[in-house]
Structures are given as C-alpha cells and as structure tokens.
Coordinates of C-alpha atoms in Angstrom, one line a residue:
M32 CA 225.6 -6.9 -108.6
R33 CA 229.0 -7.6 -107.5
I34 CA 230.2 -6.1 -109.8
R35 CA 228.7 -2.4 -109.8
E36 CA 229.0 -3.0 -105.8
G37 CA 233.1 -2.6 -106.0
G38 CA 233.3 -6.6 -105.0
K39 CA 236.0 -8.4 -105.9
L40 CA 236.4 -11.1 -108.2
S41 CA 238.4 -14.4 -108.6
T42 CA 239.2 -15.4 -112.2
S43 CA 237.0 -18.6 -111.6
E44 CA 234.7 -16.4 -110.7
Q45 CA 234.9 -13.8 -113.8
L46 CA 234.9 -17.2 -116.1
Q47 CA 231.6 -18.9 -114.0
L48 CA 229.9 -15.5 -114.8
T49 CA 230.7 -15.5 -118.2
A50 CA 229.6 -19.0 -119.0
M51 CA 226.6 -18.3 -117.0
L52 CA 225.5 -15.0 -119.1
S53 CA 226.9 -16.2 -122.8
L54 CA 225.3 -19.7 -122.4
P55 CA 221.5 -18.9 -122.2
A56 CA 222.8 -15.7 -124.5
I57 CA 224.0 -18.9 -127.0
L58 CA 220.9 -20.7 -127.2
A59 CA 218.8 -17.9 -127.7
Q60 CA 220.8 -16.7 -130.9
V61 CA 220.7 -20.7 -131.7
S62 CA 217.2 -20.7 -131.4
S63 CA 216.3 -17.5 -133.0
I64 CA 218.4 -18.6 -136.2
L65 CA 216.7 -21.9 -136.1
M66 CA 213.8 -20.2 -136.5
F67 CA 214.7 -18.5 -139.6
Y68 CA 216.2 -22.2 -140.9
I69 CA 213.1 -23.8 -140.3
D70 CA 211.4 -21.6 -142.4
D71 CA 213.8 -21.2 -145.5
A72 CA 213.5 -25.6 -144.7
M73 CA 209.5 -25.2 -144.6
V74 CA 209.9 -22.6 -148.0
G75 CA 212.8 -24.6 -149.6
S76 CA 211.0 -27.7 -149.9
L77 CA 208.2 -25.9 -152.3
G78 CA 211.5 -26.1 -154.7
A79 CA 214.2 -23.7 -155.9
R80 CA 212.2 -20.5 -157.0
A81 CA 210.3 -20.1 -153.8
S82 CA 213.9 -20.3 -151.7
A83 CA 215.5 -17.8 -154.3
S84 CA 212.2 -15.2 -153.6
I85 CA 213.0 -14.9 -149.7
G86 CA 216.5 -14.8 -150.7
I87 CA 216.5 -12.3 -153.4
V88 CA 215.3 -9.5 -150.6
A89 CA 216.8 -11.3 -147.5
T90 CA 219.7 -8.9 -147.2
S91 CA 217.2 -5.9 -147.2
M92 CA 215.2 -6.9 -144.4
W93 CA 218.7 -7.1 -142.3
L94 CA 218.8 -3.9 -143.2
F95 CA 215.3 -2.4 -142.1
W96 CA 215.9 -4.7 -138.9
S97 CA 219.4 -3.1 -138.3
I98 CA 218.0 0.3 -138.5
I99 CA 215.8 -1.1 -135.7
S100 CA 218.2 -3.1 -133.0
C101 CA 220.3 0.4 -133.7
A102 CA 218.0 1.9 -131.6
A103 CA 217.2 -0.7 -129.1
T104 CA 221.6 -1.0 -128.9
G105 CA 221.6 3.1 -128.3
F106 CA 219.2 3.2 -125.4
S107 CA 220.4 0.1 -123.7
V108 CA 223.9 0.5 -123.6
Q109 CA 223.3 3.5 -121.8
V110 CA 221.0 1.4 -119.3
A111 CA 224.2 -0.8 -118.4
H112 CA 226.2 2.1 -118.1
R113 CA 223.6 3.2 -115.1
V114 CA 223.0 -0.3 -113.5
G115 CA 227.1 -0.6 -113.4
A116 CA 227.1 2.6 -111.5
N117 CA 224.2 1.3 -109.4
D118 CA 222.2 4.4 -110.6
I119 CA 218.7 2.3 -110.9
D120 CA 216.0 5.5 -111.5
G121 CA 218.5 6.6 -113.7
A122 CA 218.0 3.4 -115.9
R123 CA 214.7 3.2 -115.3
S124 CA 214.4 6.9 -117.0
V125 CA 216.2 5.7 -119.9
F126 CA 214.4 3.0 -120.6
R127 CA 210.6 5.1 -120.1
Q128 CA 212.5 7.7 -122.4
S129 CA 213.4 5.0 -125.1
L130 CA 209.6 3.8 -125.4
M131 CA 208.5 6.4 -127.6
A132 CA 211.2 7.3 -129.3
S133 CA 212.1 3.4 -130.5
M134 CA 208.3 3.3 -131.1
A135 CA 208.0 6.0 -133.9
L136 CA 211.1 5.1 -135.0
A137 CA 209.6 1.5 -136.0
L138 CA 206.4 2.9 -137.3
V139 CA 208.8 5.3 -139.8
T140 CA 210.5 2.4 -140.7
G141 CA 207.4 -0.4 -141.5
A142 CA 205.7 2.9 -143.6
V143 CA 209.1 3.0 -145.6
G144 CA 209.2 -0.9 -145.9
A145 CA 206.0 -1.3 -147.1
L146 CA 205.7 1.6 -150.1
I147 CA 208.9 0.1 -151.4
S148 CA 207.9 -3.3 -151.1
N149 CA 206.6 -3.8 -154.6
P150 CA 209.2 -2.7 -156.8
L151 CA 212.0 -3.7 -154.3
P152 CA 212.3 -7.7 -156.0
H153 CA 213.2 -6.1 -159.9
W154 CA 215.4 -3.1 -158.2
L155 CA 217.6 -6.6 -157.2
G156 CA 217.8 -7.8 -160.2
G157 CA 215.2 -10.8 -159.7
S158 CA 213.5 -12.8 -162.4
H159 CA 209.5 -11.7 -163.0
D160 CA 208.8 -15.6 -161.4
I161 CA 210.8 -14.3 -158.1
C162 CA 209.5 -11.3 -157.1
S163 CA 205.6 -11.2 -156.4
D164 CA 206.5 -13.7 -153.5
A165 CA 209.5 -11.9 -152.7
S166 CA 207.6 -8.6 -152.4
T167 CA 204.4 -9.9 -150.1
Y168 CA 207.5 -11.9 -147.9
F169 CA 209.2 -7.8 -147.3
L170 CA 205.8 -6.6 -147.1
I171 CA 204.9 -8.9 -144.7
F172 CA 208.0 -8.3 -142.5
T173 CA 208.0 -4.5 -142.6
L174 CA 204.6 -4.2 -141.4
G175 CA 205.7 -6.3 -138.3
A176 CA 208.6 -3.6 -137.4
P177 CA 206.9 -2.6 -134.5
L178 CA 206.6 -5.5 -132.7
A179 CA 210.3 -6.4 -133.8
M180 CA 211.2 -3.2 -131.9
I181 CA 209.1 -4.0 -128.7
D182 CA 211.0 -7.3 -129.1
M183 CA 214.9 -6.0 -129.8
L184 CA 213.6 -2.9 -126.7
A185 CA 213.4 -5.4 -124.3
S186 CA 215.3 -7.8 -124.9
A187 CA 218.1 -5.5 -125.1
M188 CA 217.0 -3.5 -122.0
L189 CA 216.8 -7.1 -119.7
R190 CA 220.1 -8.1 -121.0
C191 CA 222.1 -5.1 -120.4
A192 CA 220.0 -5.0 -117.2
G193 CA 222.2 -8.8 -116.6
N194 CA 219.3 -10.9 -117.4
I195 CA 219.9 -12.5 -119.9
K196 CA 217.9 -15.6 -119.2
V197 CA 214.3 -14.4 -119.4
P198 CA 215.0 -12.7 -122.8
S199 CA 216.7 -15.8 -123.4
V200 CA 214.4 -18.3 -122.9
A201 CA 211.2 -16.5 -124.5
N202 CA 213.8 -16.4 -127.6
I203 CA 213.6 -20.2 -127.8
V204 CA 210.2 -20.3 -127.4
M205 CA 209.4 -18.1 -130.1
C206 CA 211.3 -20.8 -132.7
I207 CA 208.6 -23.1 -131.2
L208 CA 205.8 -21.0 -131.8
D209 CA 207.1 -20.1 -135.3
V210 CA 207.2 -24.2 -136.5
C211 CA 203.3 -24.8 -134.9
F212 CA 202.5 -21.6 -137.0
N213 CA 204.5 -22.4 -140.0
F214 CA 203.4 -25.4 -140.0
L215 CA 199.8 -24.4 -140.7
L216 CA 200.2 -21.4 -142.5
I217 CA 203.0 -22.2 -145.4
F218 CA 201.4 -26.3 -146.6
P219 CA 197.9 -26.7 -147.9
T220 CA 195.4 -28.8 -145.9
R221 CA 197.0 -32.5 -146.7
T222 CA 196.7 -35.8 -145.5
V223 CA 200.7 -37.5 -144.4
D224 CA 201.0 -41.1 -143.0
L225 CA 201.9 -41.3 -139.3
F226 CA 203.5 -44.5 -137.5
G227 CA 201.1 -46.7 -140.2
H228 CA 197.9 -44.3 -139.8
S229 CA 196.6 -41.5 -141.9
M230 CA 196.2 -38.3 -140.6
L231 CA 194.4 -35.2 -142.1
L232 CA 196.0 -32.4 -141.2
P233 CA 194.6 -28.1 -141.6
G234 CA 196.4 -25.6 -143.7
A235 CA 196.6 -22.4 -145.1
G236 CA 198.8 -23.1 -148.1
L237 CA 199.3 -19.7 -148.4
G238 CA 203.4 -20.9 -149.4
V239 CA 206.2 -18.4 -148.8
A240 CA 203.4 -15.6 -147.2
G241 CA 202.8 -18.1 -144.6
A242 CA 206.3 -18.3 -143.6
A243 CA 206.3 -14.6 -142.9
I244 CA 203.0 -14.3 -141.3
G245 CA 204.2 -17.2 -139.5
T246 CA 207.8 -15.7 -137.9
V247 CA 205.6 -12.3 -137.4
T248 CA 202.7 -13.7 -135.3
A249 CA 205.6 -15.8 -133.1
E250 CA 207.9 -12.8 -132.4
G251 CA 204.8 -10.6 -131.8
V252 CA 203.3 -13.0 -128.9
V253 CA 207.5 -13.2 -127.3
A254 CA 207.4 -8.9 -127.6
L255 CA 204.4 -8.6 -125.8
Y256 CA 205.8 -11.1 -122.4
L257 CA 209.0 -9.3 -122.5
M258 CA 207.9 -5.8 -122.8
W259 CA 205.2 -7.0 -120.0
Y260 CA 208.4 -8.4 -117.9
A261 CA 210.4 -5.7 -118.4
A262 CA 207.9 -3.0 -117.4
T263 CA 206.4 -4.9 -114.2
R264 CA 209.0 -7.5 -113.1
C265 CA 212.9 -6.8 -113.5
P266 CA 213.9 -4.6 -110.7
E267 CA 216.2 -2.4 -112.3
L268 CA 213.9 -1.7 -115.5
R269 CA 210.3 -1.4 -113.4
L270 CA 208.3 0.9 -114.3
V271 CA 205.2 0.3 -112.2
G272 CA 205.0 2.5 -109.3
S273 CA 207.4 4.6 -110.4
R274 CA 207.0 8.3 -111.8
G275 CA 208.6 10.0 -114.8
S276 CA 208.0 11.1 -118.2
F277 CA 208.1 8.5 -121.7
V278 CA 209.2 12.3 -123.5
P279 CA 212.6 12.0 -124.3
E280 CA 215.3 14.1 -123.1
K281 CA 217.8 15.5 -125.0
P282 CA 220.9 14.4 -123.4
V283 CA 219.3 11.0 -123.4
L284 CA 218.7 10.5 -126.8
S285 CA 222.1 12.3 -127.5
E286 CA 224.1 9.7 -125.8
A287 CA 221.7 7.4 -127.7
G288 CA 222.6 8.9 -131.0
S289 CA 226.4 9.2 -130.0
I290 CA 226.4 5.4 -129.7
A291 CA 224.0 4.5 -132.0
G292 CA 224.8 6.9 -135.1
P293 CA 228.1 5.2 -135.8
I294 CA 226.5 1.0 -136.0
F295 CA 223.6 2.7 -137.8
L296 CA 225.9 3.9 -140.7
Q297 CA 227.9 1.1 -140.3
R298 CA 224.9 -1.4 -140.4
V299 CA 223.1 0.6 -143.5
L300 CA 226.4 0.6 -145.4
M301 CA 227.1 -2.7 -144.3
N302 CA 223.4 -3.8 -145.4
V303 CA 223.9 -1.9 -148.6
A304 CA 227.5 -3.7 -149.3
Q305 CA 225.0 -6.7 -148.7
I306 CA 222.7 -5.8 -151.3
T307 CA 225.3 -5.1 -153.8
I308 CA 226.6 -8.7 -153.1
T309 CA 222.7 -9.6 -154.1
V310 CA 223.0 -7.8 -157.4
I311 CA 226.3 -9.3 -157.9
V312 CA 224.8 -13.1 -157.4
A313 CA 221.6 -12.2 -159.2
P314 CA 222.9 -12.9 -162.6
L315 CA 224.4 -16.3 -161.8
G316 CA 220.7 -17.6 -161.8
A317 CA 218.2 -18.9 -159.7
I318 CA 219.9 -21.9 -158.7
A319 CA 223.0 -19.2 -157.2
I320 CA 220.8 -17.0 -155.5
A321 CA 219.2 -20.1 -154.0
A322 CA 222.6 -21.7 -153.0
N323 CA 223.3 -18.3 -151.4
A324 CA 220.6 -17.4 -149.4
L325 CA 220.3 -21.2 -148.0
G326 CA 223.8 -21.1 -147.4
I327 CA 223.6 -18.2 -145.2
T328 CA 221.1 -19.5 -143.3
A329 CA 223.3 -22.6 -143.0
E330 CA 226.3 -20.4 -142.0
S331 CA 224.7 -18.5 -139.6
L332 CA 224.2 -21.5 -137.1
C333 CA 227.6 -21.4 -136.2
Y334 CA 228.2 -18.0 -136.2
M335 CA 225.1 -17.6 -134.0
P336 CA 226.8 -18.6 -130.8
G337 CA 229.5 -15.7 -131.6
Y338 CA 226.2 -13.3 -131.0
G339 CA 225.2 -14.7 -128.1
I340 CA 229.0 -14.8 -126.3
G341 CA 229.2 -11.1 -128.0
E342 CA 225.2 -10.3 -126.1
A343 CA 227.1 -11.6 -122.8
A344 CA 230.1 -9.3 -123.5
T345 CA 228.1 -6.2 -123.6
T346 CA 226.4 -7.0 -120.8
L347 CA 229.7 -8.0 -118.4
V348 CA 231.8 -4.7 -120.4
G349 CA 229.0 -2.2 -119.7
Q350 CA 228.4 -2.7 -116.3
S351 CA 232.4 -3.1 -115.3
F352 CA 232.4 0.1 -117.3
G353 CA 230.2 2.1 -115.9
A354 CA 231.3 0.8 -112.4
G355 CA 234.4 2.6 -113.7
R356 CA 236.4 -1.1 -113.0
R357 CA 238.9 -0.7 -115.8
R358 CA 240.8 -3.6 -114.8
L359 CA 238.2 -5.4 -114.7
T360 CA 236.4 -4.5 -117.9
I361 CA 239.4 -5.1 -119.6
R362 CA 239.1 -9.0 -118.4
F363 CA 235.7 -9.4 -119.5
A364 CA 236.9 -8.1 -122.9
W365 CA 239.7 -10.8 -123.6
M366 CA 237.7 -13.8 -121.8
T367 CA 234.8 -13.0 -123.5
T368 CA 236.6 -12.9 -127.1
L369 CA 238.8 -15.7 -126.6
L370 CA 235.7 -17.5 -125.6
G371 CA 234.3 -16.3 -129.1
V372 CA 236.5 -17.7 -131.5
A373 CA 237.3 -21.3 -129.4
V374 CA 233.3 -21.7 -129.7
M375 CA 232.9 -20.3 -133.6
T376 CA 236.3 -22.1 -134.4
L377 CA 234.8 -25.6 -133.1
M378 CA 231.7 -25.1 -135.0
G379 CA 233.5 -24.1 -138.0
A380 CA 235.2 -27.6 -138.1
V381 CA 231.4 -29.4 -137.4
M382 CA 230.3 -26.9 -140.4
Y383 CA 233.1 -28.3 -142.6
M384 CA 232.0 -31.8 -142.1
A385 CA 228.4 -31.3 -141.8
A386 CA 227.6 -29.1 -144.7
P387 CA 226.0 -32.0 -146.7
L388 CA 223.9 -32.8 -144.3
M389 CA 223.3 -28.9 -143.3
M390 CA 222.1 -27.8 -147.0
A391 CA 220.2 -31.2 -147.5
S392 CA 217.7 -30.3 -145.1
L393 CA 217.1 -26.9 -146.5
T394 CA 216.1 -27.7 -150.2
P395 CA 215.3 -31.1 -152.3
D396 CA 217.2 -29.3 -155.0
E397 CA 220.2 -31.4 -156.0
A398 CA 222.1 -28.7 -157.9
V399 CA 221.3 -26.5 -154.6
R400 CA 222.3 -28.5 -152.5
Q401 CA 225.9 -28.7 -154.5
L402 CA 226.3 -25.5 -154.6
G403 CA 225.6 -24.4 -151.1
T404 CA 228.1 -27.4 -150.0
E405 CA 231.0 -26.5 -151.4
C406 CA 230.5 -23.1 -150.3
L407 CA 229.8 -23.5 -146.9
R408 CA 233.3 -25.4 -146.8
I409 CA 235.1 -22.3 -147.8
E410 CA 233.5 -20.4 -145.1
A411 CA 234.2 -22.8 -142.6
W412 CA 237.8 -21.5 -142.7
A413 CA 236.6 -17.9 -141.8
E414 CA 234.8 -18.5 -138.6
P415 CA 237.7 -17.8 -135.6
G416 CA 238.0 -14.3 -137.5
F417 CA 234.7 -13.9 -137.5
A418 CA 234.0 -14.4 -134.1
A419 CA 236.8 -12.5 -132.6
S420 CA 235.4 -9.4 -134.7
I421 CA 231.9 -9.9 -133.6
V422 CA 232.7 -10.3 -129.8
A423 CA 235.5 -7.6 -130.0
M424 CA 232.5 -5.1 -131.6
S425 CA 230.2 -5.6 -128.8
V426 CA 233.0 -5.2 -126.1
F427 CA 233.2 -1.9 -127.8
V428 CA 229.4 -1.6 -127.7
G429 CA 229.5 -2.0 -124.1
A430 CA 232.0 0.6 -123.4
G431 CA 230.0 3.1 -125.7
D432 CA 232.8 3.5 -128.4
T433 CA 231.3 2.5 -131.6
R434 CA 232.4 5.1 -134.3
R435 CA 235.8 4.1 -135.0
P436 CA 235.0 0.0 -135.1
A437 CA 232.3 1.3 -137.4
M438 CA 234.7 3.0 -139.7
L439 CA 236.7 -0.6 -139.5
N440 CA 233.8 -2.1 -140.1
L441 CA 232.9 -0.3 -143.4
F442 CA 236.2 -0.6 -144.6
S443 CA 236.5 -4.2 -144.6
M444 CA 233.5 -4.9 -145.8
W445 CA 233.6 -1.8 -149.0
A446 CA 237.2 -2.3 -149.7
V447 CA 237.7 -6.2 -149.3
R448 CA 234.5 -8.0 -149.5
V449 CA 232.3 -6.2 -152.2
T450 CA 235.8 -5.4 -154.2
L451 CA 236.4 -9.2 -153.8
A452 CA 233.2 -10.3 -155.1
A453 CA 233.0 -8.7 -157.7
L454 CA 236.1 -9.3 -159.3
L455 CA 235.7 -13.2 -158.8
A456 CA 232.4 -13.7 -159.7
P457 CA 232.2 -12.9 -163.3
H458 CA 235.4 -15.8 -163.4
Y459 CA 234.6 -18.4 -160.5
G460 CA 230.6 -17.7 -160.0
L461 CA 229.2 -18.3 -156.3
H462 CA 232.5 -19.3 -155.4
G463 CA 234.4 -17.0 -155.9
V464 CA 232.1 -14.9 -153.8
W465 CA 232.3 -16.8 -151.2
L466 CA 235.9 -16.7 -151.2
G467 CA 235.7 -13.1 -150.9
M468 CA 233.9 -13.0 -147.9
A469 CA 235.9 -15.7 -146.2
I470 CA 239.0 -13.1 -146.8
E471 CA 237.3 -10.8 -145.4
L472 CA 236.1 -11.8 -141.9
T473 CA 239.3 -12.7 -141.1
F474 CA 240.6 -9.7 -142.3
R475 CA 237.8 -7.8 -140.1
G476 CA 238.6 -10.5 -136.8
I477 CA 242.9 -9.4 -137.1
I478 CA 242.4 -5.8 -137.2
F479 CA 239.6 -5.7 -134.5
L480 CA 241.8 -7.8 -132.2
V481 CA 244.5 -5.0 -132.8
R482 CA 242.6 -2.2 -132.0
M483 CA 241.1 -4.2 -128.8
K484 CA 245.1 -5.0 -127.6
R485 CA 245.5 -1.2 -127.7
G486 CA 243.2 -0.3 -125.3
R487 CA 242.0 3.3 -127.1
W488 CA 238.1 2.0 -126.6
L489 CA 238.8 2.6 -122.7
R490 CA 239.7 6.4 -122.8
K491 CA 236.0 7.4 -121.5
I492 CA 236.3 5.1 -118.8
K493 CA 235.6 6.8 -115.2
V494 CA 237.6 5.2 -113.2
R495 CA 236.6 3.9 -109.5
S496 CA 238.0 0.8 -109.0
K497 CA 239.7 -2.2 -110.3

C-alpha cells in the first residue's frame, strides 16, 4: 500500500517488507517441490525403472508447464504495474480478460500433450520397459493442464497484487493433499506394522499412474480455491460486484505478449535444451536416467527458495516500477537478489553435506544413490550463481523487461550447458553432464548481475517519485 501511495520506506522497512514477502513465497516453493520429491520417493520405492519412466518425460513436462506459466506471467505483471499505479479498476480488468485467454491456451496445450503422449518416450530414447508408464504419466499431467493454468494464474495474480500469504499457504496444503492421495493411489492394499500393531491400509496399486493422478487431483483442489479467493476476496482483484468484459482486448493481449513472448520463447528453447540433455543422458542407461531425474528433484529443494525470493522480487519491483519510484525499484532489486544468493549459498552447503541422505530418501537402489550423490556435490558449487540468475530474472520480469534477459538465458543454456554436456558425457558419463551444468549456471549468474548493474532494464520506468 505504501509503495503505490508514495510513502517513504526506510532501509529497515524495505528489508522487513522483503522478508515478509519472501518467507511465505519460499515456504510455498519448498512445499511445491516437496510434492514432486514425495512423488519421486514413493515411485522410487518401486525401483529404478519406475523412477526412469518419470525421469524420461520430466523435461517435456517442464516444457508444457512453461507454456502455461508464461501466460500467467504476461497478465500478472500488468496487474502489478496497475496496482503500483493505484489503478485498481485497471488491475481487475486485466484479471478478468486473462481468464478466457489463459484457459483457451491451457486447453490447446493439454490437447497437444495428449496427442503426443504415446510416442514421446520413444522419441526421447527411452527403453521399451519404461515407455508405457512414461506415456501414461505424461498423459495424465497434460490432461490436467486447465487445472494447472487456474492454479498458476490465480497464484500469480494474488502475488502481484501483494498477497503472497494465501497462495503460499495453499501450496503447502497442496503438498499435504498430494501425500495423502499418493499414499492411497500408488501402492496396493497392504498390511503394515505400526507401533507393534498390524494395520490394513487400503490402496489402488496404480504405481506411476497413481502418482500423476494424486498430484493433479491435489493441484485441482487448490486451484479452484485460489481462483475463488482471487475473484471474491482479494480487494485489488475482486470481480464480484464489478462490471467488465471477459473478452480479451488488443492492448492487454499485446502487452501480455510483449512481456510473456520472450519468456515463452526462452522457456521453450531452454526446455528443448533440457530435453536434448535428456537425450544425451538416455544412452547412459536406466541407472543414469534415474540418478539424473532424482538428482534434479533433490537439487530443487535447494534452489526453490531462490524462486520464492524471485516471486517477492517480481511483486516489489513490479509495484515500485508501476508507481514510478526508480530508486526504490533499484533498492528492492539488489536487496532481493543478494538475499537469494545468501540463502542459496547456504542451501548449497547443506546439499553438499546431505547429498547421500537426500538420495537415500528418494530410492533404495544403491547404484542410483551413489551416482546421484556425486552429481549433487558437483552442483552444490553452482548454487550462488544460480541464485543470482533466478532472482535477477524475476527483477527484470517485474520491470516488464524480458527480451534481452531471455536472449542471455538462451545463449548460456545452448552455448555453454548443452555444448559441454555433449562434449563431456561420452568421456565422463553423468558426471560430465552435471559438471557442464554447474559451469553454465555460474556463468549465467555473472552475466545477469552485470546486466542488472548496468540498469538498462529501467529504461521504461515513468519516474514519479523516489
């Protein structure tokens, strides 16, 4: 409120506001990745083949989810700018128009995913014994695209309106629901010993498919709640009692495209790069595929706090930018970025020490554990640079500056990571792939910090006050 009203904020108040927005966002991101962590751990207990069936399509799922999240970003950043400028009617208008456009995109995305779900694992080089489960897992997730869109759009809108607490708590609830649904759907009915007593636990025994159904169901429950809250309870977004058209207008679509378009292209090409790396890893065998997929899941517990702080950065920078407060925008940019680097440096140290325990919690396969542990310890050194790139990118998004950062991301991913993975994998196996990843993330962090220091991302700000 004080940002958009032009009130002065001391350094301590800026730090307090940054922490207040970052903490729930961090908890939400950690809970989200815990959901996938739990999925992988439960499926991992079924063996390396089950883990590999998820791992082979994981990067393709990221591609489809990136398409959905870009739409949410394109509209929600507009909301942050309008809220910062105290244009509440304008913010509600953008929210209203985003609903129809986003759902149309989600339906198309889900349909395309369903059409390619059967041949996709074969295209990626998956062996015959994992392709069936992989296809089923991918199909279920892509059919849930509309629910994912509702979740991402409502969450992004609430965060950019300044309400990070509600979507953060909702994500934690989603994690709990996911555990419950997976517990019932993955495993068959069985008898377990609990405190010396035998208990019969019901289960559907659906395996890999049960993990997908459980996650999509949990996401659907939370998505519907968040959309209801945004449309009826959030003061800046409330649609109940307000009038306006749901049909997207050209200026709103155009601005959404200018913000989301470069991010969309970046994420598509970066996910294609991830898929390319999956293809590079696939010939190394099921152990390497499983270790790679589970290692990425384990590492995500370390970098999700960075994305949480990045969400706070987008909100703070977006509203300060919309309010025309240049100096405050710059201070929030550096404050959130340095906080992200500090937190993820600490998390990298924890990951290095706890790598064996993290992998042991995901799979009983000793070969997968050992290989995954070694890769995580390589990656731990790259966490500070990764943090800088994550939060700085969120800063640029909050300012509506996405084209040049997207190009930098693409250059770093394709010229450094993919190239190094292709060169090192034949000689060093999965270790070479992860070494290339660590080098690339450090390089990316450096070039993003340089760009933020130069300040060109601020050129479109309409200065009104400090």
